[in-house]
mmCIF file of C-alpha atoms and ligand atoms in Angstrom:
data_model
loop_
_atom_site.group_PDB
_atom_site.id
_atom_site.type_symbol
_atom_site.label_atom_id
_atom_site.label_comp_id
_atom_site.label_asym_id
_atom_site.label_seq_id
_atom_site.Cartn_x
_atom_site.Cartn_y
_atom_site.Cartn_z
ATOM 1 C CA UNK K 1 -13.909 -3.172 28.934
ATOM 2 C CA UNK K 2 -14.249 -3.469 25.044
ATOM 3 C CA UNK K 3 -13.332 -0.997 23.278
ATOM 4 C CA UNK K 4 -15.749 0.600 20.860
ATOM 5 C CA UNK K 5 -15.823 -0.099 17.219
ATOM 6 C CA UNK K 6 -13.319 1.451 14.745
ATOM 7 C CA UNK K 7 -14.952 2.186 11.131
ATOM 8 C CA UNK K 8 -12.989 0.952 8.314
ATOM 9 C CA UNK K 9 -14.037 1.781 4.525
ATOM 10 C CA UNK K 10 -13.006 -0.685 1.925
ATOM 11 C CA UNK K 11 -13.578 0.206 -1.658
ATOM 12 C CA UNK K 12 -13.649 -2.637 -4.518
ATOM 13 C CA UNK K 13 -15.256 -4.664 -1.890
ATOM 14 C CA UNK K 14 -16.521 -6.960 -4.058
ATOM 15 C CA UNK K 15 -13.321 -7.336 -6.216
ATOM 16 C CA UNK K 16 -10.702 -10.049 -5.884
ATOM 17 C CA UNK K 17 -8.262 -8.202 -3.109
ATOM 18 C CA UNK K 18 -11.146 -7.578 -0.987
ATOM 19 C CA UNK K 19 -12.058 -11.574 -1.314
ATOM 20 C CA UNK K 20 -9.105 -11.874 0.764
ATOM 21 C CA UNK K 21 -8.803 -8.725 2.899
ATOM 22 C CA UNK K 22 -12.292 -8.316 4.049
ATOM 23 C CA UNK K 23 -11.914 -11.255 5.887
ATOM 24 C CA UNK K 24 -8.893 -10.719 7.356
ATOM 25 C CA UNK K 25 -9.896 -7.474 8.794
ATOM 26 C CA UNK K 26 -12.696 -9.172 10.082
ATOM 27 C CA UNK K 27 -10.694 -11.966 11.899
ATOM 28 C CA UNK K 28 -8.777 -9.085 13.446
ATOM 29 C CA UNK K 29 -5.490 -9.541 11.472
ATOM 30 C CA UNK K 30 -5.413 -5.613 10.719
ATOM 31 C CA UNK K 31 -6.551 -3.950 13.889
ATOM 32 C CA UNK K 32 -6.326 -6.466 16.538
ATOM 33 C CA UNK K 33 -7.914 -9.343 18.217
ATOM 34 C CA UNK K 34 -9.815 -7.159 20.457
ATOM 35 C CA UNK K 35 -10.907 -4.528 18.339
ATOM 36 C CA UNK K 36 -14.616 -4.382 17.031
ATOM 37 C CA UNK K 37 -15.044 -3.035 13.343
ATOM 38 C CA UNK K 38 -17.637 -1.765 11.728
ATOM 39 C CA UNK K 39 -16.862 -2.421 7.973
ATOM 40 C CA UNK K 40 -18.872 -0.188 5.825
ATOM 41 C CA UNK K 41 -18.170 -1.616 2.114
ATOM 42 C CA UNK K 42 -18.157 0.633 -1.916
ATOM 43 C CA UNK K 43 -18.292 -1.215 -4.816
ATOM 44 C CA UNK K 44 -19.445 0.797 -8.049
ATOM 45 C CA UNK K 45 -23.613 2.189 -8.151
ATOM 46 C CA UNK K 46 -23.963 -1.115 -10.822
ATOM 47 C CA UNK K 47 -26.165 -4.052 -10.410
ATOM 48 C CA UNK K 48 -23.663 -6.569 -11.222
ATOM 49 C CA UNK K 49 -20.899 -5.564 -8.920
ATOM 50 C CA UNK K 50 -23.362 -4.750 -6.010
ATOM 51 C CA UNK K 51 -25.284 -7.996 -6.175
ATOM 52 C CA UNK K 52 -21.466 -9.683 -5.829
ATOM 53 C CA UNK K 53 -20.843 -7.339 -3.270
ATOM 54 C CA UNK K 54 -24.514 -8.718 -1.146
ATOM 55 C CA UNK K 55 -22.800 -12.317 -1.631
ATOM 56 C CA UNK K 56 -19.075 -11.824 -0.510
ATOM 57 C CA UNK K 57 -21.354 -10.098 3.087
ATOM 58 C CA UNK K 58 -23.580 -12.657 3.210
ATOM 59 C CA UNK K 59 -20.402 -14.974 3.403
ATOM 60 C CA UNK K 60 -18.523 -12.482 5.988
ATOM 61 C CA UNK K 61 -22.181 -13.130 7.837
ATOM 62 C CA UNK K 62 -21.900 -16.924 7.478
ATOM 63 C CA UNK K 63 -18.343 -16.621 9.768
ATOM 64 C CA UNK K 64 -19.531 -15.228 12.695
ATOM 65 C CA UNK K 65 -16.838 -12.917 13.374
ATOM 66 C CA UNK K 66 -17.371 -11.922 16.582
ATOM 67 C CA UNK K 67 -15.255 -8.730 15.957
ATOM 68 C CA UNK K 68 -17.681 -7.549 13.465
ATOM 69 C CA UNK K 69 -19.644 -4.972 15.212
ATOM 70 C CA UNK K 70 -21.832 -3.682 11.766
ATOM 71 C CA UNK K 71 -21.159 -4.109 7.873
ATOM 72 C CA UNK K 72 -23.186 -1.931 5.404
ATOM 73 C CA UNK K 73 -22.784 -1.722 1.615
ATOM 74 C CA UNK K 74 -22.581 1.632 -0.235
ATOM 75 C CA UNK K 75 -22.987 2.740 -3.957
ATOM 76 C CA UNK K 76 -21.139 5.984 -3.213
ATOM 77 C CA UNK K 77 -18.172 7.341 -1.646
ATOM 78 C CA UNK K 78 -20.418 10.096 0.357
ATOM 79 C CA UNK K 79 -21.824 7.315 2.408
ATOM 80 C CA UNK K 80 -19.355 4.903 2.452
ATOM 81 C CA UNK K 81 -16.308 7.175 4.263
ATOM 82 C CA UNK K 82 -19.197 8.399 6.622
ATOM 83 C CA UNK K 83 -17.123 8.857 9.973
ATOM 84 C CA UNK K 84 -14.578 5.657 8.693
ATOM 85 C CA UNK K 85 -11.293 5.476 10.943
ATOM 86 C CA UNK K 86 -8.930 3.637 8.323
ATOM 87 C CA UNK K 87 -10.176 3.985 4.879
ATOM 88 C CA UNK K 88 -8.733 1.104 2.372
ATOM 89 C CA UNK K 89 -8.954 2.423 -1.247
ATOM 90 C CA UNK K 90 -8.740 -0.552 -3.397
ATOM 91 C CA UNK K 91 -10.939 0.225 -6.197
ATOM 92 C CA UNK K 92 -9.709 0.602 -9.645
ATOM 93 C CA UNK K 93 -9.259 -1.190 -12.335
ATOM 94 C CA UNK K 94 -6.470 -3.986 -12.345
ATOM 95 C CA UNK K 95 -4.252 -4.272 -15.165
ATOM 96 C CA UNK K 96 -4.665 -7.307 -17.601
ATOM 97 C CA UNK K 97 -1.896 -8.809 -19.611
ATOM 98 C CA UNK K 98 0.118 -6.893 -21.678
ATOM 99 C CA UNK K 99 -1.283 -3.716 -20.363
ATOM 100 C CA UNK K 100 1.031 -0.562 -18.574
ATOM 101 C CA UNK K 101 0.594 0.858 -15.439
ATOM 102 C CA UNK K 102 0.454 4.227 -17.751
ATOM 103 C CA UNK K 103 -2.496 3.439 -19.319
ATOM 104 C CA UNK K 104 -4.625 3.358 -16.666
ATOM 105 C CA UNK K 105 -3.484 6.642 -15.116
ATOM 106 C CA UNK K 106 -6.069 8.825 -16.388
ATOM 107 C CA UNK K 107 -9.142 6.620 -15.616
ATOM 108 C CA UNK K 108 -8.021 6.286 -12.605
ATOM 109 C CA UNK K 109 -7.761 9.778 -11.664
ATOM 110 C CA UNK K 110 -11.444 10.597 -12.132
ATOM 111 C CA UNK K 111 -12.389 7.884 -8.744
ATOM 112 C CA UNK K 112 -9.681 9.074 -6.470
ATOM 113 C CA UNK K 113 -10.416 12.776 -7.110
ATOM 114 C CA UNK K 114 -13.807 11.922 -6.253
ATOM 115 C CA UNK K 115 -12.758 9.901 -3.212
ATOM 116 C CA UNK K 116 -10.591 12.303 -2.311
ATOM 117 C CA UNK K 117 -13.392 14.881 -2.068
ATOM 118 C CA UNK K 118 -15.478 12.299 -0.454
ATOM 119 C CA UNK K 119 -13.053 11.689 2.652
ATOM 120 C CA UNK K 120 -12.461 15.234 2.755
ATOM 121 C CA UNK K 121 -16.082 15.988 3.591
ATOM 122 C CA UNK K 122 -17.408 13.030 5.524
ATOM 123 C CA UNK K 123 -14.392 10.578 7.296
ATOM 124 C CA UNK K 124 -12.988 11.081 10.719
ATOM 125 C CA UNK K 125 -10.719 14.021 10.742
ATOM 126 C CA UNK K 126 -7.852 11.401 11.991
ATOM 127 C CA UNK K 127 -8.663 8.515 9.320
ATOM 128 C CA UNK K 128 -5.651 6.729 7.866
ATOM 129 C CA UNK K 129 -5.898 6.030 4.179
ATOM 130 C CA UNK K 130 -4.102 3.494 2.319
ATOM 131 C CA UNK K 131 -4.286 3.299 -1.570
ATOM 132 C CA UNK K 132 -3.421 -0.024 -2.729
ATOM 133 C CA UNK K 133 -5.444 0.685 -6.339
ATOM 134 C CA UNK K 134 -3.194 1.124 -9.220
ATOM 135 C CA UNK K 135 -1.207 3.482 -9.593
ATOM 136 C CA UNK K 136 -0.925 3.496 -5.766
ATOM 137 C CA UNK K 137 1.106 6.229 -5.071
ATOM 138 C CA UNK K 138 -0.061 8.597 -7.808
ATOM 139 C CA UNK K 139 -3.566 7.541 -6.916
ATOM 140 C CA UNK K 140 -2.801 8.421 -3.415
ATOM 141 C CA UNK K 141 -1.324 12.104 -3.915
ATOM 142 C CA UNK K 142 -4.640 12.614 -5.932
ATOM 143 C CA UNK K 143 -6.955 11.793 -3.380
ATOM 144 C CA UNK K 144 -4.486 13.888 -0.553
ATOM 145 C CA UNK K 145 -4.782 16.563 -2.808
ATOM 146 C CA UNK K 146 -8.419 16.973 -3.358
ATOM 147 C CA UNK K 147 -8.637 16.370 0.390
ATOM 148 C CA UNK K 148 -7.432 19.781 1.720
ATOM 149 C CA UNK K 149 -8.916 19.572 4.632
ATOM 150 C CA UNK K 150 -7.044 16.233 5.882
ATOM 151 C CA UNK K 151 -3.548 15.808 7.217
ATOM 152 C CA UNK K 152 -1.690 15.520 3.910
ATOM 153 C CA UNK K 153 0.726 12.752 6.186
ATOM 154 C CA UNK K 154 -2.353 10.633 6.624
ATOM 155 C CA UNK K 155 -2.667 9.421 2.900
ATOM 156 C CA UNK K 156 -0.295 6.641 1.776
ATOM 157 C CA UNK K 157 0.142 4.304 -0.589
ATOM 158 C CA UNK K 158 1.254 0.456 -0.639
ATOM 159 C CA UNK K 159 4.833 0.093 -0.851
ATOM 160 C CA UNK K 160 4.360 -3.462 1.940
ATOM 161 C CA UNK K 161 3.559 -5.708 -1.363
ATOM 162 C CA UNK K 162 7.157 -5.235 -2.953
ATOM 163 C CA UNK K 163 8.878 -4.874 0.991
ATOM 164 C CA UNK K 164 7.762 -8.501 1.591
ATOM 165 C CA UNK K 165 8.830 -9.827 -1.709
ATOM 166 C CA UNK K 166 12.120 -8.325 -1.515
ATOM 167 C CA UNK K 167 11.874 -9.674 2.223
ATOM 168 C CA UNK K 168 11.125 -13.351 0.976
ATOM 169 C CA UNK K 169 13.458 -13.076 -2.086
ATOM 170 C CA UNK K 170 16.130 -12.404 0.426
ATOM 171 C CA UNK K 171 15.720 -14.711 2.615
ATOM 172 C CA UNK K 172 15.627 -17.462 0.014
ATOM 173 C CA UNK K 173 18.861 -16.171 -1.483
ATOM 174 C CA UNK K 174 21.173 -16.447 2.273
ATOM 175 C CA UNK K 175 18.772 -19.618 3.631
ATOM 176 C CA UNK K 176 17.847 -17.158 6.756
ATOM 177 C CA UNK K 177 13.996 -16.831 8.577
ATOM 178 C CA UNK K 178 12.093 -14.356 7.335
ATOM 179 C CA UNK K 179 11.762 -13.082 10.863
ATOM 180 C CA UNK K 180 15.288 -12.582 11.549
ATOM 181 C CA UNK K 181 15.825 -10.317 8.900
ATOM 182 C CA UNK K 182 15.501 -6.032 9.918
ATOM 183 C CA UNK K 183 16.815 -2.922 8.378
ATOM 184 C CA UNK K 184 15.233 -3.715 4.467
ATOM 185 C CA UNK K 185 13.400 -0.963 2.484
ATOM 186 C CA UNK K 186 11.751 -0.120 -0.474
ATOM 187 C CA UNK K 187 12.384 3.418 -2.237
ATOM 188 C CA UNK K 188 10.533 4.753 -4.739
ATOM 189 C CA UNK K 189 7.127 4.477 -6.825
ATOM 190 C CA UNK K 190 5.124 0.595 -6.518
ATOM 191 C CA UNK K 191 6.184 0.025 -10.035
ATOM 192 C CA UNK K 192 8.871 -2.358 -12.047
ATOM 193 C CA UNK K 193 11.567 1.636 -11.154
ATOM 194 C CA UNK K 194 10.965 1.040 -7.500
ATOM 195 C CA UNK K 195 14.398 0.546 -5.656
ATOM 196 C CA UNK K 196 14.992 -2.366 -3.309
ATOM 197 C CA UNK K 197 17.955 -1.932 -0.681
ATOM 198 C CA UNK K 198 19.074 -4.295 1.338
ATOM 199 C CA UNK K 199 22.406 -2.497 2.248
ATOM 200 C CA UNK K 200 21.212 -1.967 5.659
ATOM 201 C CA UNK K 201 19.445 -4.907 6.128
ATOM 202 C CA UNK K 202 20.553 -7.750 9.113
ATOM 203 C CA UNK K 203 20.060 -11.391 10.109
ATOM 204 C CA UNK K 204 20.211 -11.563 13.711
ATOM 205 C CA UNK K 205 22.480 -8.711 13.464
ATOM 206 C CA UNK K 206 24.999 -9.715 10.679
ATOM 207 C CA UNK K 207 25.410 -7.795 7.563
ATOM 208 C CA UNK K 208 22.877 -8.970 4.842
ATOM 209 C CA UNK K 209 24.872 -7.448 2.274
ATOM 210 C CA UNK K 210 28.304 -8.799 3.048
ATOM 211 C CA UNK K 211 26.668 -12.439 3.447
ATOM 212 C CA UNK K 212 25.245 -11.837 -0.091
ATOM 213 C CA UNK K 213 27.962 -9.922 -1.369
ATOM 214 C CA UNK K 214 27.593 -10.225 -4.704
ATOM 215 C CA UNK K 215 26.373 -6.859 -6.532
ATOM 216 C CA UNK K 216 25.553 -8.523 -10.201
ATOM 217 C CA UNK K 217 23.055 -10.696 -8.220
ATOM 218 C CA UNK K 218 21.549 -7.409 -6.575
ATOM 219 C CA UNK K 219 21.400 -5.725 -9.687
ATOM 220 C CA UNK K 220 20.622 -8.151 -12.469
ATOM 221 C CA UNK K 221 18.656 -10.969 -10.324
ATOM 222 C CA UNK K 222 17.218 -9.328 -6.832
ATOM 223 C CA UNK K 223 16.184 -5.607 -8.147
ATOM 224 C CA UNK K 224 14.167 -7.226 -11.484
ATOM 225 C CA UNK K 225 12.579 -10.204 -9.774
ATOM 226 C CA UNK K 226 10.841 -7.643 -6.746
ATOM 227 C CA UNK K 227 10.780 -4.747 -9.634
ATOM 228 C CA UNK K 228 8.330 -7.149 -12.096
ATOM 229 C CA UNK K 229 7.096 -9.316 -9.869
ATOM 230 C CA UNK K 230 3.515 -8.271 -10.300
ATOM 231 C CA UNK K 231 3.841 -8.682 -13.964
ATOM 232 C CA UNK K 232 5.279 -12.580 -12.922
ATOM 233 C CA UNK K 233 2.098 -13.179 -10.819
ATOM 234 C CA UNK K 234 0.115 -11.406 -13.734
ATOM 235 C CA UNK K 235 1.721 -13.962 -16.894
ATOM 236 C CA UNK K 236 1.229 -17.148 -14.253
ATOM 237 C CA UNK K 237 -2.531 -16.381 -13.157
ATOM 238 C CA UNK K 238 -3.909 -14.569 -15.510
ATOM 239 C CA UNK K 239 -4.433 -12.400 -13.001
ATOM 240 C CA UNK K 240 -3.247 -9.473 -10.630
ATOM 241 C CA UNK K 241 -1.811 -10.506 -6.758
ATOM 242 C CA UNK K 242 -4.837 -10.756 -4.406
ATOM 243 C CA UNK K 243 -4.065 -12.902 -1.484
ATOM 244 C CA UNK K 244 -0.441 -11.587 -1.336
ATOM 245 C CA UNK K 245 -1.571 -7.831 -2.395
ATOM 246 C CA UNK K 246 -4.544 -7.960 0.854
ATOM 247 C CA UNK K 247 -2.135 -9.759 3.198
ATOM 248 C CA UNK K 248 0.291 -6.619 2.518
ATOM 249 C CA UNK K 249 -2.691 -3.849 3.138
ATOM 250 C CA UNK K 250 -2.999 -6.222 6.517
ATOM 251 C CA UNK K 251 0.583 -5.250 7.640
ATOM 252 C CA UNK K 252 0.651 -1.617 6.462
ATOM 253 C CA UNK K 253 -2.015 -0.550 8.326
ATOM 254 C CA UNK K 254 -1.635 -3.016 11.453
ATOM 255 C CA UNK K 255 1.904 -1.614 11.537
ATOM 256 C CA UNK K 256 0.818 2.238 11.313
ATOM 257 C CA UNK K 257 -1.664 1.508 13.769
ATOM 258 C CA UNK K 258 0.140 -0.554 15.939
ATOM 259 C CA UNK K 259 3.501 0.166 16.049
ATOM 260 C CA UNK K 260 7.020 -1.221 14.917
ATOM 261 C CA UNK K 261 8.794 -1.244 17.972
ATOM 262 C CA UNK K 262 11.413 0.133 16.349
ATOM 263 C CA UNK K 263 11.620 -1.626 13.634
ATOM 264 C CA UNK K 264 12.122 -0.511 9.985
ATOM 265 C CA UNK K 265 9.168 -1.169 7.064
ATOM 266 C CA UNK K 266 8.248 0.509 4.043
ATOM 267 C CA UNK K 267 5.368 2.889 3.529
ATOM 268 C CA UNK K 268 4.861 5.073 0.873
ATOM 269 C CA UNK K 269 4.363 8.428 2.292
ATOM 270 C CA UNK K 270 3.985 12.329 0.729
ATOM 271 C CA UNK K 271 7.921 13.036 1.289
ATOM 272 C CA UNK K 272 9.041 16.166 3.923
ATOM 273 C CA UNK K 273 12.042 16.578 1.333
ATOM 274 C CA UNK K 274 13.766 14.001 3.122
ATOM 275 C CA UNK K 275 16.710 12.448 0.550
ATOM 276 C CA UNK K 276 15.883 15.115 -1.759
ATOM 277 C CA UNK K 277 12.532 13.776 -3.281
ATOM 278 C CA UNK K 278 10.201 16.727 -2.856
ATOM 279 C CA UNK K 279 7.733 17.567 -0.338
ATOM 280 C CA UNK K 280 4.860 16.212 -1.144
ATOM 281 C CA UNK K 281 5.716 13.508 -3.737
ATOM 282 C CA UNK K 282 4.508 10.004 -2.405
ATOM 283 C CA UNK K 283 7.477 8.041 -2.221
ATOM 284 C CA UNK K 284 8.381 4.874 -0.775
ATOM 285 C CA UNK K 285 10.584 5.177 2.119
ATOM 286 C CA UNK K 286 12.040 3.054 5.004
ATOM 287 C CA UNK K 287 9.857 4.095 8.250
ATOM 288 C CA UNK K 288 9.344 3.100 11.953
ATOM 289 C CA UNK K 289 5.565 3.775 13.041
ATOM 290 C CA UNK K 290 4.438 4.293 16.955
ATOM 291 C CA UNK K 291 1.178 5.533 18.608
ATOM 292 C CA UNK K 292 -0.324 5.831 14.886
ATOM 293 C CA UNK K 293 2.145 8.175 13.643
ATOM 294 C CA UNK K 294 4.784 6.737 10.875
ATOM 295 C CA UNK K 295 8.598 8.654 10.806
ATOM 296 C CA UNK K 296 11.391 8.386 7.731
ATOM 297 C CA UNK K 297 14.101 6.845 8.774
ATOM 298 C CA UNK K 298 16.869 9.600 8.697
ATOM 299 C CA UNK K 299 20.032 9.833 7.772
ATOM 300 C CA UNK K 300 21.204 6.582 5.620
ATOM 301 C CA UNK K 301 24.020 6.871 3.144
ATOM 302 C CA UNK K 302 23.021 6.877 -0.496
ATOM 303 C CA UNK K 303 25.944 5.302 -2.794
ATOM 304 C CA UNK K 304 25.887 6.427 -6.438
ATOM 305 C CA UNK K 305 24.117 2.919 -7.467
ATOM 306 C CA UNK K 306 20.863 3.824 -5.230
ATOM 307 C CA UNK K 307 20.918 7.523 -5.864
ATOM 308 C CA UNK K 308 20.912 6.506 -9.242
ATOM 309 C CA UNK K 309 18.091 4.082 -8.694
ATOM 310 C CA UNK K 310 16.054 6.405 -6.486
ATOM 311 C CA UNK K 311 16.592 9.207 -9.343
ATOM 312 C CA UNK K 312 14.924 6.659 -11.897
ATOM 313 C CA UNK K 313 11.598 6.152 -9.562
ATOM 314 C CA UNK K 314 11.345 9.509 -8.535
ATOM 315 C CA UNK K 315 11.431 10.627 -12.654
ATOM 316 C CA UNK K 316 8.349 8.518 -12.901
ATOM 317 C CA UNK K 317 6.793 9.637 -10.350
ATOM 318 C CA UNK K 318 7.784 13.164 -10.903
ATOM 319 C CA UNK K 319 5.669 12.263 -14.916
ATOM 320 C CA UNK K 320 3.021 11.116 -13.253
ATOM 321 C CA UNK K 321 2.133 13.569 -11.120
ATOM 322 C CA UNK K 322 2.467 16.055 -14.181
ATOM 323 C CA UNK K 323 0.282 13.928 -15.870
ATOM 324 C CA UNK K 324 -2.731 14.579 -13.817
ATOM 325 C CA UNK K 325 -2.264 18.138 -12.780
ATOM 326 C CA UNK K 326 -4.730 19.036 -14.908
ATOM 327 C CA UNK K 327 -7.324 16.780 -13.274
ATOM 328 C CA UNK K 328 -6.789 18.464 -9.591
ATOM 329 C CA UNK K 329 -9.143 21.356 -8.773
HETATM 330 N N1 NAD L 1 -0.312 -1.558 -4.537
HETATM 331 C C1 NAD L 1 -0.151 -2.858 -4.732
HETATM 332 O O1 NAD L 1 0.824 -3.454 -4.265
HETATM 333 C C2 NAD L 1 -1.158 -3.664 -5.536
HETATM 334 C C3 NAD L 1 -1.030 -5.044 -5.607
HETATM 335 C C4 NAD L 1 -1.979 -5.781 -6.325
HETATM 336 C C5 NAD L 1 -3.011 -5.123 -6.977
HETATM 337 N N2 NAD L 1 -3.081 -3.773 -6.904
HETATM 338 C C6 NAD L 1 -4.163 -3.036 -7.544
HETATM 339 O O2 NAD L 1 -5.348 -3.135 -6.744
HETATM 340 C C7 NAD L 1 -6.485 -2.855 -7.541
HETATM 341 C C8 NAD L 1 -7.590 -3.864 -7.298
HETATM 342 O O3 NAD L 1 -7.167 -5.145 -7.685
HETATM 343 P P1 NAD L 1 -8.205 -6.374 -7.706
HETATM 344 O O4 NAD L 1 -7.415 -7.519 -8.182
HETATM 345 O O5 NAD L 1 -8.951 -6.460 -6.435
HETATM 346 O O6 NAD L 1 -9.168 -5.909 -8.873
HETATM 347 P P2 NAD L 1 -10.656 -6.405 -9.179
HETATM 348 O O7 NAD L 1 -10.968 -5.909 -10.553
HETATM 349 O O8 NAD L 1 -10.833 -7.836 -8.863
HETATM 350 O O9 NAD L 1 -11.504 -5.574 -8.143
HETATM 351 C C9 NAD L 1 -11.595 -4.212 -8.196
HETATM 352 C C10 NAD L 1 -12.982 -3.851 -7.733
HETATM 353 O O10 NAD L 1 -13.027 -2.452 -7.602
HETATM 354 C C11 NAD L 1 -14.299 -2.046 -8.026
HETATM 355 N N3 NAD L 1 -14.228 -0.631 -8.367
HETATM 356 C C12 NAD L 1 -13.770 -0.075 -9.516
HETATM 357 N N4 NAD L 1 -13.907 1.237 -9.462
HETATM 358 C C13 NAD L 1 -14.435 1.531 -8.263
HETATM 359 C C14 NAD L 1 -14.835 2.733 -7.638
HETATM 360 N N5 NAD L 1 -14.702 3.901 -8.264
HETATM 361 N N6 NAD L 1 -15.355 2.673 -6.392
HETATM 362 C C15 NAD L 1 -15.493 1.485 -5.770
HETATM 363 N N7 NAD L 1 -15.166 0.310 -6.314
HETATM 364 C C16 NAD L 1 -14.640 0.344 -7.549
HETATM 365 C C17 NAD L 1 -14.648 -2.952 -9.194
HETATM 366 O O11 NAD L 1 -16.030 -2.997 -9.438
HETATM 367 C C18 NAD L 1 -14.071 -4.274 -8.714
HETATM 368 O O12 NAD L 1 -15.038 -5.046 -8.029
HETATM 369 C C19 NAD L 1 -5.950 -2.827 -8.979
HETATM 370 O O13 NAD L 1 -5.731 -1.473 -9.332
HETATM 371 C C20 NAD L 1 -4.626 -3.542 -8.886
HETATM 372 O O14 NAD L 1 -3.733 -3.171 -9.926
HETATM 373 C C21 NAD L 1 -2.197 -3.043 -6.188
HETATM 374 O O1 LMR L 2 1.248 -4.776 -11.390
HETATM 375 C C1 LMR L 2 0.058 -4.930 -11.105
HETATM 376 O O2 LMR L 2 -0.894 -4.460 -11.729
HETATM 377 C C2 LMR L 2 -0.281 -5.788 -9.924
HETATM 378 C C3 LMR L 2 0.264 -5.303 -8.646
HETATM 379 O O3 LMR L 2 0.579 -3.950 -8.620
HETATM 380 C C4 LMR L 2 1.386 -6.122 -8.140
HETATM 381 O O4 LMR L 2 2.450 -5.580 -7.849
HETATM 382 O O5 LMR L 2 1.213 -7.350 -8.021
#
């Protein structure tokens, strides 16, 4: 029998992620080849952005997806989360060159308190949010916390974008497959502080780190490469990641929905206290996901050089947060 429709809200669906994404969802890429969607789409209430928004539906119309059960386009966040299943918060604005992740903290407050509110009073009781708008993990604990009446573990925010590029930096560096490689992670806040680790990691189960073993290479070529490589993409396009940014929203939420079998990823998730970052803070973290549900990894030894790395994301994250408690009600 097929299975009924799952509602999934994209906001910024007219931006340059959701060029990418919306399509991908529709193919099936995030839920699954055999599950309907009904993709109900918020760009801002302006005439511009919601005449682009007509044109990038009218070409998810011209593909015939036949998983694409219903598609509406929304103005505001009331009618957009209406009932939605997985709710995909890319909306914001991207930075340009030259510009910090700081400055756009604030502005960026005011929509996901607002959407926050929104999902709070209309989604399904059980949707799973991802925040992949910058700042994605401070954006993330804002919306959580004006959404009181959600499970608190069902916001996150994308951590998958600077996973996979550690993944593929990785690989390139020890001339393995991509899909041998298990055990990597991500700590931290999706910002240049974030803390790769590959300490764990394995190629069909040999040590990635003693292969590598060579700790100036971790520290002055791996950790800056994945730490800036959004500013990289930024200086060489002239614009933010898109294809790579959607394709990395694809496997978050495929993999919390889907399951890891086992295996490790990164999602940034409001921390139990687990390693000593404190409850609530949305922090990247190595996690295994089954039947929907997404668990830390326990347990891992931290040496001094990753404690001292974790204690340098969770600071910024830590100023963050206490630079918007002002803006939560
Ligand atoms: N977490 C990550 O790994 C990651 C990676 C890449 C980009 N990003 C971030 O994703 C965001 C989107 O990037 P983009 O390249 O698609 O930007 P974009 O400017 O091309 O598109 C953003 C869209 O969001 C819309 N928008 C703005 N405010 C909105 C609101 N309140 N409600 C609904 N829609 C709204 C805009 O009108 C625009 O169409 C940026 O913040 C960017 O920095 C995050
Ligand atoms: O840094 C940015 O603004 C872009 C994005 O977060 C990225 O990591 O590519």
């Amino acid at each position: 029998m097929a299975k009924a429709p799952l509602r999934v809200a994209v906001s910024g669906a007219a931006g340059q992620i959701s060029y990418s994404l919306l399509f991908r969802i529709a193919n099936g890429d995030m839920l699954g080849k055999d599950q309907p969607v009904i993709l109900q789409l918020l760009e801002i209430p302006d005439e511009k952005a919601q005449k682009a928004l007509q044109g990038v539906m009218m070409e998810i119309n011209d593909c015939a997806f036949p998983l694409v059960a219903e598609m509406t386009a929304h103005g505001d966040p009331m009618t957009a989360f209406k009932d939605c299943d997985v709710a995909v918060l890319v909306g914001a604005r991207p930075r340009g060159p030259g510009m910090e992740r700081s400055d756009l903290l604030q502005a960026n407050a005011k929509i996901f308190t607002a959407q926050g509110k929104a999902l709070d009073a209309v989604a399904s009781r059980n949707v799973k949010v991802l925040v992949v708008g910058n700042p994605a993990n401070t954006n993330a604990y804002i919306a959580m916390k004006s959404a009181p009446n959600l499970p608190a573990k069902n916001f996150t925010a994308m951590l998958r974008l600077d996973h996979n590029r550690a993944l593929s930096q990785v690989a390139a560096k020890i001339g393995k497959p991509i899909a041998s490689l298990e055990k990597l992670c991500v700590w931290g806040n999706h910002s240049p502080t974030m803390h790769a680790d590959y300490r764990f990691a394995t190629t069909d189960g040999a040590s990635v780190k003693d292969l590598i073993n060579d700790q100036v290479w971790n520290k002055e070529v791996f950790l800056p490469t994945v730490g800036k490589r959004g500013a990289a993409i930024i200086e060489a396009r002239g614009l933010s990641s898109a294809a790579s940014a959607a394709s990395a929203a694809i496997d978050h939420v495929h993999d919390w929905l889907l399951g890891t079998n086992g295996k490790w990823t990164t999602m940034g998730v409001p921390s139990d206290g687990s390693y000593g970052i404190p409850e609530g803070i949305m922090f990247g973290f190595p996690v295994t996901t089954e039947n929907g549900e997404y668990k830390i990894v326990q347990g891992l030894e931290i040496d001094a050089f990753t404690q001292e790395g974790i204690n340098k994301t969770l600071a910024e994250l830590e100023g963050e947060r206490d630079a918007v408690k002002d803006l939560l009600g």
